[in-house]
Amino acid sequence: MQEKQKTTAQVLVDCLEAEGVDVMFGIPGEETLDLMFAIRDSHIRFIPVRHEQGAAFMADVYGRLTGRAGVCLSTLGPGATNLVTGVADAYLDGAPLVAITGQVGTDRMQLTSHQYLDLTAMFEPITKRSKQIIRPDTVGEIVRLAFKHAEKGKPGATHIDLPQNIAKMPADAVPLKRQQLHDLYADPTHIAAAGHLISEAKNPVILAGAGAVRGHSAAAVTELADRLHIPVVNTMMAKGIIPLDDKYSLWTIGIPQKDYVNQLFDRADLVIAIGYDIVECAPAKWGARPDMTILHIDNAPADVNKRYQPAVEVVGDISESIYEILRCAHRDSEPEFALRLRETMVAEHAAMADDDSCPMKPARILADVRKVMGREDILVSDVGAHKMWIARHYDCYAPNTCLISNGFASMGFSIPGAFAAKLLNPDKKVLAVCGDGGFLMNSQELETAVREKVPFVTLIWEDSSYGLIKWKEQEQFGGEHCYVDFTNPDFKLLAEAMHCKGYRVEKASDLIPTLEEAFRQTVPSVIVVPVDYSENMKLSAHLKEVYQQSGD
């Protein structure tokens, strides 16, 4: 008896399996029923979530941590529009992601139709490629192209739209083979020019970005710094690219205020930008100047920006380029100013963490968190005032141990992101840190975590306000603020109602034992810690004074 020909939906799932997809996140819909039953009969684990935005953030973090495209699924209309924020986050932050949406049948698209939107057009501005399957025999090419574009070069999001009637049709197609990716090597003349620039520079600074993390270049960046005595400043998304306890680690740039590390760039005659992406931290923020020489080292040419015009571009595998540069670059002198600056920063951070008051000071919270988390454990930061403190005060020792959304910078990122991180790393502690504003944007995914038995910990910094916006208002309007305050539910009881463990910290000395207990649980845990954000304006005033003194 002749075997029944597979449908387009079934072939699409075969293609996903050929791409190595082992898990998908999403919500079923009427227009994706054929796809859902094809997934049921595959080896792919489908995780139903409580909101499509959560599914997209989960796929985003899956992609960040694995280098392989995370996959999220929604139905048409509101299901697809709910994916948009997470898909845009992956697009700007450089996380490989493939979004799949259901759609009305092609026979209804010319009409005003229930829930119909032109989804390929809608996803076009926030993806590297957005295509609709309109012929069953093209499904193999469309899926392969989606994954190729999502994962190649600077990774990002792609989109596949599957109309309901096409999904049911027999498909004369098969999965295509994944192409072998080959490392690209930089031009030797550019390597030599880079070595000359570094050897001649008086005050070079390394600026490491997310591309260095994606390129697995931490060891190479650290060796470049150690052998040539060059201080390293990282963007928020590159925290851990060099261990914080390395003497040449000068920590993170990217908070809105001028910080200690800006003084390095003010004195720099050469900025060695490694895997730097303008979307993370604009050149104006770190102080690019017309008289500053820039060396660009990445696997892609520099973006176009009038304040970022490299004298030399070394384009190829980042680690290989660095090791080749080390063959021809020579430096013996220590960066005395940078080392003194680091001593000042270390002493100040230690002093700021030595405060027993409650509501707790942000620096103390992060110091206590660091004592509980291992060097390879993972913190996932939401977006808000706490993100600025995490960028500045959370010590990192390895890449991808502090995940921050900073290209798109979307609230609601941390809880679904922590779910994906724990799913991939069941033996590591995973901590979601969020404000009380961001928590309620995707707190529903705690039910997903309970159901799927993924026990991470969420730490809510509670101040009953959109703290980062309040901070900015106070800076710009003489301490005044408006429309940023709100009330909260009892988060401890809310967590318990969702079958999680709930905790509330009443004094500073309780935070460490509470974290330790929470990480021992077999279900997700939620810890509420009142935070004293009066520290925000104190930090602004302090950094303004420090920076003025540095220019005297």
XYZ file of C-alpha atoms in Angstrom:
552
model
C 0.000 0.000 0.000
C 1.391 3.375 -1.015
C 2.337 5.633 1.890
C 0.119 8.682 2.258
C 1.845 11.894 1.211
C 2.667 14.257 4.025
C 0.953 17.613 4.429
C 2.775 20.928 4.361
C 2.406 21.156 8.137
C 4.002 17.733 8.582
C 6.877 18.549 6.235
C 7.439 21.845 8.048
C 7.843 19.914 11.311
C 10.216 17.494 9.575
C 12.231 20.543 8.530
C 12.307 21.822 12.116
C 13.623 18.463 13.295
C 16.276 18.547 10.557
C 17.355 21.951 11.911
C 17.886 20.364 15.320
C 14.866 21.972 16.987
C 14.188 20.148 20.247
C 11.780 22.566 21.927
C 9.199 25.146 20.828
C 7.310 27.742 22.835
C 3.860 29.032 21.981
C 0.076 28.901 22.121
C -2.064 26.815 19.730
C -4.837 28.349 17.671
C -7.512 27.281 15.249
C -5.332 28.124 12.247
C -2.382 26.053 13.565
C -4.210 22.816 14.415
C -2.563 20.806 11.631
C 0.823 22.070 12.771
C 0.099 21.221 16.407
C -0.774 17.605 15.627
C 2.318 17.300 13.436
C 4.414 18.554 16.364
C 2.667 16.070 18.683
C 3.834 13.225 16.438
C 7.443 14.517 16.324
C 10.378 14.453 18.751
C 9.971 18.176 19.469
C 8.884 19.216 22.956
C 6.151 21.833 22.687
C 5.741 24.071 25.736
C 2.374 25.879 25.898
C 2.855 29.292 27.510
C 0.385 31.787 28.956
C 1.147 34.701 26.603
C 2.834 34.738 23.208
C 5.212 37.481 24.336
C 6.547 35.023 26.899
C 7.046 32.440 24.151
C 9.075 34.891 22.073
C 11.283 35.882 25.030
C 11.855 32.200 25.812
C 12.930 31.558 22.222
C 15.100 34.692 22.365
C 17.061 33.496 25.417
C 17.242 29.948 24.048
C 18.952 31.443 21.001
C 21.313 33.636 23.050
C 22.526 30.705 25.131
C 22.785 28.030 22.425
C 23.640 29.964 19.268
C 20.855 28.001 17.559
C 17.564 29.628 16.630
C 14.907 29.393 19.300
C 11.438 28.765 17.881
C 8.151 30.340 18.950
C 4.681 29.760 17.561
C 1.410 31.651 17.544
C -1.835 31.687 15.691
C -2.913 34.616 13.497
C -4.221 38.044 14.554
C -3.768 38.824 18.251
C -1.582 35.759 18.750
C 0.858 37.082 16.159
C 0.766 40.661 17.410
C 1.543 39.377 20.914
C 4.779 37.872 19.563
C 6.010 41.207 18.238
C 7.793 42.568 21.334
C 9.847 39.428 21.901
C 10.642 39.056 18.199
C 11.793 42.680 18.024
C 13.957 42.092 21.087
C 15.711 39.170 19.390
C 16.137 41.221 16.215
C 17.856 44.186 17.884
C 19.750 42.201 20.525
C 21.147 39.734 17.997
C 19.514 36.537 19.268
C 18.719 33.843 16.667
C 14.964 33.210 16.622
C 12.400 31.808 14.186
C 8.787 32.874 14.698
C 6.048 30.798 13.066
C 2.511 32.138 12.729
C -0.751 30.646 11.573
C -2.780 32.526 8.972
C -6.153 32.513 7.232
C -6.344 30.474 4.060
C -5.122 32.085 0.851
C -8.708 31.938 -0.393
C -9.730 34.504 2.256
C -6.868 36.997 1.997
C -8.489 39.144 -0.683
C -11.486 39.705 1.605
C -12.002 41.612 4.824
C -11.542 38.579 7.005
C -11.847 37.731 10.693
C -8.481 38.271 12.486
C -6.615 38.709 9.192
C -3.528 40.921 9.104
C -0.732 40.928 6.557
C 1.728 39.289 8.936
C 4.658 39.100 6.531
C 4.465 42.870 6.158
C 3.990 43.360 9.893
C 7.090 41.324 10.780
C 9.207 42.752 7.960
C 10.710 45.684 9.941
C 11.584 43.542 12.979
C 13.070 40.478 11.287
C 15.917 39.643 8.925
C 13.486 37.747 6.693
C 9.677 37.375 6.700
C 8.081 34.928 4.248
C 4.721 33.268 3.725
C 4.415 29.686 2.487
C 2.045 29.954 -0.468
C 3.145 26.788 -2.310
C 3.573 23.477 -0.479
C 6.655 22.542 -2.529
C 8.585 25.557 -1.154
C 8.382 24.678 2.536
C 11.862 23.125 2.632
C 13.561 26.185 1.162
C 11.602 28.660 3.277
C 12.410 26.886 6.559
C 16.102 26.432 5.681
C 16.403 30.101 4.689
C 14.674 31.193 7.904
C 17.213 29.347 10.051
C 20.174 30.357 7.881
C 19.321 34.058 8.131
C 18.469 33.827 11.834
C 21.846 32.286 12.685
C 24.330 33.785 10.210
C 26.341 36.999 10.618
C 24.789 39.065 13.374
C 21.989 36.708 14.436
C 18.411 37.883 14.690
C 14.773 37.016 14.169
C 13.072 35.589 11.093
C 9.418 34.811 10.436
C 7.435 32.101 8.630
C 3.695 32.542 7.965
C 1.651 29.395 7.227
C -1.875 29.828 5.795
C -4.440 27.352 7.098
C -5.340 25.825 3.727
C -1.686 25.464 2.663
C -0.926 23.627 5.924
C -3.457 20.909 4.955
C -2.228 20.425 1.374
C -0.006 17.486 0.377
C 3.577 18.688 0.013
C 6.114 17.335 -2.439
C 9.045 18.635 -0.397
C 11.710 17.378 1.980
C 13.987 19.085 4.530
C 17.148 20.620 3.128
C 20.549 19.979 4.638
C 22.065 22.525 6.988
C 25.080 24.068 5.304
C 28.457 23.788 6.950
C 29.495 27.187 8.292
C 33.111 28.088 7.579
C 35.185 30.520 9.599
C 36.223 33.643 7.731
C 39.708 34.946 8.325
C 40.811 38.564 8.313
C 43.064 40.126 5.686
C 46.717 39.816 6.886
C 47.418 43.431 5.929
C 44.606 44.527 8.251
C 46.013 42.313 11.014
C 49.413 43.966 10.593
C 47.861 47.449 10.591
C 45.941 46.605 13.779
C 49.127 45.367 15.458
C 50.894 48.600 14.536
C 48.073 50.764 15.936
C 48.082 48.873 19.242
C 51.872 48.945 19.556
C 52.026 52.709 18.972
C 49.073 53.723 21.154
C 49.757 55.498 24.446
C 46.359 54.954 26.061
C 44.462 52.142 24.354
C 41.137 50.840 25.701
C 39.301 47.678 24.669
C 35.537 48.067 24.250
C 34.003 44.576 24.160
C 30.446 44.091 22.913
C 27.865 41.363 22.481
C 29.488 40.108 19.274
C 32.490 39.000 21.308
C 30.167 36.903 23.478
C 28.377 35.415 20.463
C 31.779 34.686 18.907
C 32.954 32.764 21.999
C 35.900 35.154 22.224
C 36.221 35.588 25.996
C 39.525 33.704 26.252
C 41.025 35.657 23.352
C 39.892 39.056 24.690
C 41.281 38.225 28.130
C 44.628 37.135 26.665
C 44.858 40.321 24.583
C 44.272 42.415 27.695
C 46.662 40.450 29.900
C 49.558 40.169 27.462
C 49.385 43.735 26.164
C 48.297 45.400 29.435
C 45.143 47.004 28.032
C 42.080 47.833 30.173
C 38.783 46.276 29.067
C 35.385 47.936 29.297
C 32.351 45.860 28.297
C 28.844 46.770 27.229
C 25.921 45.535 29.319
C 25.381 42.588 26.990
C 29.054 41.598 27.197
C 29.336 41.376 30.972
C 31.730 38.573 31.885
C 33.704 38.724 28.628
C 36.723 39.174 30.911
C 36.533 37.975 34.536
C 35.848 40.809 36.959
C 38.795 39.736 39.100
C 41.214 40.192 36.198
C 43.275 43.316 36.952
C 42.482 44.776 33.512
C 38.701 44.478 33.893
C 37.262 47.995 34.151
C 33.666 46.760 34.181
C 30.631 48.040 32.319
C 29.633 51.112 30.360
C 26.093 52.012 29.386
C 24.225 53.647 32.268
C 22.815 57.058 31.319
C 25.206 58.974 33.590
C 28.878 59.601 32.898
C 30.669 57.032 35.038
C 34.251 56.326 36.111
C 34.933 54.296 32.962
C 34.126 57.298 30.772
C 37.380 58.790 32.028
C 39.264 56.013 30.222
C 37.654 56.930 26.917
C 38.294 60.630 27.538
C 42.021 59.835 27.710
C 42.085 57.109 25.066
C 43.978 57.635 21.839
C 42.905 54.192 20.564
C 39.637 52.329 21.147
C 39.838 48.646 20.216
C 36.191 47.767 19.604
C 35.741 43.984 19.692
C 32.331 42.607 18.717
C 30.878 46.039 19.439
C 27.354 46.736 18.194
C 26.197 50.358 18.050
C 22.673 49.339 19.120
C 23.998 48.324 22.571
C 25.686 51.573 23.503
C 25.884 54.503 21.086
C 29.351 55.959 20.359
C 28.265 59.254 21.941
C 27.560 57.426 25.213
C 31.120 56.176 25.594
C 32.592 59.379 24.235
C 33.796 58.775 20.683
C 35.701 61.858 19.448
C 36.950 62.986 16.037
C 40.582 62.779 17.246
C 40.149 59.229 18.560
C 41.482 56.312 16.523
C 39.149 53.322 16.383
C 40.159 49.745 15.587
C 37.174 47.548 14.677
C 37.532 43.781 15.263
C 34.450 41.725 14.427
C 33.101 39.052 12.115
C 31.254 41.755 10.159
C 32.210 45.206 8.851
C 31.532 48.242 11.007
C 28.117 49.862 10.920
C 27.840 53.359 9.473
C 27.884 56.125 12.065
C 29.543 59.537 11.867
C 30.988 59.059 15.365
C 32.210 55.532 14.676
C 34.598 55.546 11.730
C 37.359 52.964 12.224
C 40.858 53.613 10.972
C 41.296 49.851 10.505
C 38.702 47.087 10.255
C 39.739 43.512 11.031
C 36.847 41.412 9.755
C 36.870 37.671 10.374
C 36.664 35.157 13.191
C 37.187 37.324 16.277
C 39.326 34.942 18.317
C 41.531 34.032 15.357
C 41.978 37.730 14.535
C 43.016 38.522 18.113
C 45.558 35.692 18.256
C 47.035 36.847 14.943
C 47.246 40.432 16.226
C 49.068 39.157 19.302
C 51.817 37.840 17.007
C 52.664 41.333 15.777
C 51.609 43.726 18.568
C 53.894 44.589 21.469
C 53.280 46.606 24.608
C 55.157 46.648 27.918
C 53.844 49.606 29.899
C 51.097 49.221 32.479
C 47.960 51.405 32.230
C 48.639 53.163 35.544
C 45.647 55.510 35.349
C 43.263 52.622 34.606
C 44.637 50.524 37.463
C 44.265 53.414 39.943
C 40.735 54.014 38.659
C 39.917 50.352 39.182
C 41.136 50.552 42.805
C 38.842 53.528 43.386
C 35.884 51.671 41.838
C 36.514 48.511 43.881
C 36.702 50.462 47.142
C 33.584 52.488 46.356
C 31.508 49.464 45.380
C 32.531 47.670 48.588
C 31.552 50.688 50.688
C 28.168 51.015 48.933
C 27.414 47.350 49.648
C 28.042 47.757 53.385
C 24.608 48.992 54.454
C 22.187 47.072 56.691
C 19.138 49.279 56.196
C 15.779 48.056 54.889
C 14.307 48.943 52.423
C 17.609 47.668 51.060
C 20.113 49.665 49.052
C 20.562 48.389 45.478
C 24.300 47.817 45.880
C 23.753 45.720 49.022
C 21.110 43.587 47.293
C 23.491 42.776 44.454
C 26.428 42.113 46.759
C 24.308 39.571 48.641
C 23.056 38.010 45.408
C 26.641 37.606 44.231
C 27.544 35.747 47.447
C 24.831 33.177 46.726
C 25.358 32.789 42.971
C 28.255 30.713 41.625
C 30.584 32.064 38.942
C 28.772 30.090 36.217
C 25.220 30.649 37.501
C 22.880 32.852 35.457
C 21.161 36.119 36.350
C 18.499 37.375 33.921
C 17.775 41.070 34.303
C 14.518 42.763 33.453
C 14.497 46.409 32.361
C 14.155 49.206 34.888
C 16.218 51.059 37.481
C 17.526 47.747 38.793
C 19.069 47.069 35.351
C 21.346 50.094 35.769
C 22.476 48.834 39.163
C 23.012 45.312 37.803
C 25.072 46.695 34.933
C 27.201 48.686 37.359
C 27.355 46.481 40.490
C 26.733 42.826 39.606
C 30.127 41.172 39.262
C 30.522 38.739 36.349
C 33.210 36.177 35.660
C 32.023 34.419 32.488
C 29.971 35.389 29.412
C 26.230 34.681 29.343
C 26.013 34.629 33.142
C 24.204 37.986 33.183
C 21.593 38.346 30.444
C 20.375 41.877 29.789
C 18.081 43.087 27.034
C 19.799 46.282 25.959
C 19.356 46.647 22.207
C 15.568 46.683 22.463
C 15.499 46.941 26.281
C 12.065 45.477 26.895
C 10.346 45.131 30.246
C 8.906 41.690 30.863
C 12.061 39.933 29.613
C 13.311 38.371 32.833
C 10.776 35.717 33.865
C 10.355 33.995 30.467
C 14.100 34.479 29.903
C 14.921 32.797 33.210
C 12.560 29.944 32.313
C 14.509 29.274 29.100
C 17.863 29.642 30.863
C 16.893 27.109 33.550
C 15.398 24.755 30.956
C 18.791 24.698 29.228
C 20.838 24.670 32.453
C 18.988 22.572 35.030
C 22.114 22.209 37.189
C 22.786 25.953 37.510
C 21.140 28.515 39.748
C 19.040 30.843 37.597
C 17.770 34.128 39.029
C 15.318 36.524 37.392
C 15.711 40.062 38.768
C 12.863 42.448 38.021
C 11.081 45.486 39.316
C 7.492 45.392 40.501
C 6.495 47.012 37.194
C 8.211 44.464 34.962
C 7.139 41.510 37.115
C 3.445 41.934 36.356
C 4.082 42.154 32.613
C 4.917 38.455 32.304
C 4.371 36.960 35.768
C 1.855 34.550 34.218
C 4.771 32.465 32.942
C 5.400 31.313 36.511
C 2.461 28.953 35.913
C 4.323 27.617 32.871
C 7.388 27.069 35.050
C 5.348 25.233 37.708
C 3.651 23.033 35.118
C 6.901 22.247 33.284
C 8.843 21.752 36.558
C 11.445 24.443 35.862
C 12.407 25.841 39.313
C 14.161 29.199 38.954
C 14.025 32.059 41.473
C 12.531 35.513 40.860
C 13.726 38.483 42.927
C 11.328 41.446 42.828
C 12.716 44.873 43.770
C 9.591 46.565 45.161
C 9.240 50.339 45.193
C 5.643 50.745 43.868
C 6.878 52.806 40.950
C 8.310 52.710 37.450
C 11.666 53.462 39.026
C 13.813 54.139 35.971
C 11.350 56.640 34.514
C 11.020 58.308 37.911
C 14.837 58.567 38.059
C 14.965 60.201 34.635
C 12.112 62.574 35.499
C 13.863 63.617 38.703
C 17.118 64.263 36.861
C 15.488 66.362 34.154
C 12.849 68.193 36.218
C 14.632 69.158 39.404
C 13.614 66.183 41.522
C 9.950 66.187 40.482
C 8.131 63.220 38.987
C 4.648 62.331 37.724
C 2.500 59.368 36.602
C 4.967 56.671 37.673
C 3.569 55.459 41.011
C 1.193 52.529 41.524
C 0.034 49.998 44.128
C 0.967 46.325 44.215
C -0.711 43.048 45.150
C 0.832 40.981 47.910
C 3.473 39.327 45.733
C 4.212 36.628 48.302
C 0.568 35.520 48.373
C 0.332 35.861 44.585
C 3.320 33.533 44.181
C 1.787 30.998 46.564
C -1.535 31.174 44.712
C 0.388 30.178 41.570
C 1.837 27.173 43.456
C 5.267 28.781 43.818
C 7.145 29.423 47.058
C 6.731 33.011 48.215
C 9.034 35.038 50.465
C 9.303 38.605 51.687
C 12.540 40.088 53.040
C 11.935 42.230 56.124
C 15.554 43.007 57.053
C 18.817 43.067 55.116
C 20.345 40.121 56.948
C 17.492 37.891 55.731
C 18.241 38.171 52.010
C 21.103 35.669 51.771
C 19.402 32.871 53.762
C 16.160 33.507 51.879
C 17.919 33.199 48.529
C 19.653 30.025 49.678
C 16.366 28.489 50.776
C 14.620 29.524 47.566
C 17.274 27.862 45.420
C 16.752 24.607 47.302
C 13.082 24.442 46.261
C 11.797 22.090 43.572
C 9.217 24.652 42.429
C 9.739 28.241 41.254
C 10.217 30.769 44.053
C 9.446 34.475 44.300
C 11.268 36.771 46.743
C 10.086 40.319 47.375
C 12.693 42.776 48.630
C 11.775 46.419 49.342
C 14.346 48.652 47.627
C 15.494 52.149 48.561
C 15.648 53.982 45.257
C 16.591 57.272 46.894
C 20.026 55.893 45.998
C 19.331 56.665 42.349
C 19.571 60.428 42.646
C 22.441 60.123 45.135
C 24.340 58.143 42.510
C 23.554 60.734 39.822
C 24.809 63.570 42.024
C 27.920 61.619 43.023
C 28.868 60.693 39.451
C 28.303 64.252 38.266
C 30.702 65.502 40.945
C 33.277 62.797 40.145
C 33.178 63.546 36.452
C 33.505 67.292 36.968
C 36.532 66.725 39.188
C 38.108 64.426 36.593
C 38.045 67.273 34.073
C 39.660 69.812 36.399
